[in-house]
Amino acid sequence: MTSSVWVACLCAQWCHICRDLQSSFDAGNSLAPPVRWVWVDIEDQADLLGDLEVDTFPTFLIGSGDDVLLYAPGPTQPDALTAFIAPYASRRMRPGSYHPDVHQAYQAIKASSG
């Protein structure tokens, strides 16, 4: 699936909130076709994150094209996912200003999931 909007959920399998969210997150690909949903386990896929530290779960990395739109903790309830990403999916948000590690992780996630 080709998309210019990416929503990556940075989580860990040991986190019960992440585990509860994963099935709804995975279902997002069928609910919002213009968005590419990617689940990233920060331990199993640590190579994608480089030096990026994730301290809060779940943390979302949302981008469009080459720009990072959001890097922040997000909803913990599955039913809040669609509303949370709606402004980004509609491309109404401007790129954010983030540390280079965030941009590097975003590019690595896109490259590995493309």
Coordinates of N, CA and C in Angstrom, one line a residue, residues 5 7 32 34-35 37 60 62 69-70 75 79-93:
V5 N 1.1 9.3 4.4 CA 0.9 9.5 5.8 C 1.2 8.2 6.5
V7 N 1.7 6.4 10.4 CA 1.5 6.4 11.8 C 2.2 5.2 12.4
A32 N -8.6 3.0 7.7 CA -8.1 4.3 7.1 C -7.1 4.1 6.0
P34 N -5.9 5.7 3.5 CA -4.9 6.6 3.2 C -3.7 6.7 4.2
V35 N -3.8 6.0 5.2 CA -2.8 6.0 6.3 C -2.1 4.7 6.3
W37 N -0.2 2.3 8.8 CA -0.1 2.1 10.2 C 1.1 1.1 10.4
F60 N 3.6 7.8 19.6 CA 3.3 7.8 18.2 C 4.3 8.7 17.4
I62 N 4.3 10.2 13.7 CA 3.4 10.4 12.6 C 4.2 11.3 11.6
L69 N 5.4 14.9 11.6 CA 4.3 15.8 12.0 C 4.1 15.8 13.5
L70 N 4.3 14.6 14.1 CA 4.1 14.4 15.5 C 5.0 13.3 16.1
P75 N -3.1 8.2 22.6 CA -4.2 7.6 23.3 C -3.8 6.1 23.7
D79 N -10.4 2.9 21.0 CA -11.5 3.6 20.3 C -11.1 5.1 20.0
A80 N -10.0 5.6 20.6 CA -9.5 6.9 20.4 C -8.5 7.1 19.3
L81 N -8.1 6.0 18.7 CA -7.0 6.0 17.7 C -7.4 6.8 16.5
T82 N -8.6 6.6 15.9 CA -9.0 7.2 14.7 C -9.1 8.7 14.9
A83 N -9.7 9.1 15.9 CA -9.9 10.6 16.2 C -8.5 11.2 16.4
F84 N -7.6 10.5 17.1 CA -6.3 11.1 17.3 C -5.5 11.3 16.1
I85 N -5.6 10.4 15.1 CA -4.8 10.6 13.9 C -5.5 11.4 12.8
A86 N -6.8 11.7 12.9 CA -7.6 12.3 11.9 C -7.0 13.6 11.3
P87 N -6.5 14.5 12.2 CA -5.9 15.8 11.6 C -4.7 15.5 10.8
Y88 N -3.9 14.5 11.2 CA -2.7 14.1 10.4 C -3.0 13.4 9.1
A89 N -4.0 12.5 9.2 CA -4.4 11.7 8.0 C -5.0 12.6 6.9
S90 N -5.6 13.7 7.4 CA -6.2 14.6 6.4 C -5.1 15.6 5.9
R91 N -3.9 15.5 6.4 CA -2.8 16.3 6.0 C -3.0 17.8 6.3
R92 N -3.7 18.1 7.4 CA -4.0 19.5 7.8 C -2.9 20.0 8.8
M93 N -2.0 19.1 9.2 CA -1.0 19.5 10.2 C 0.3 19.9 9.5

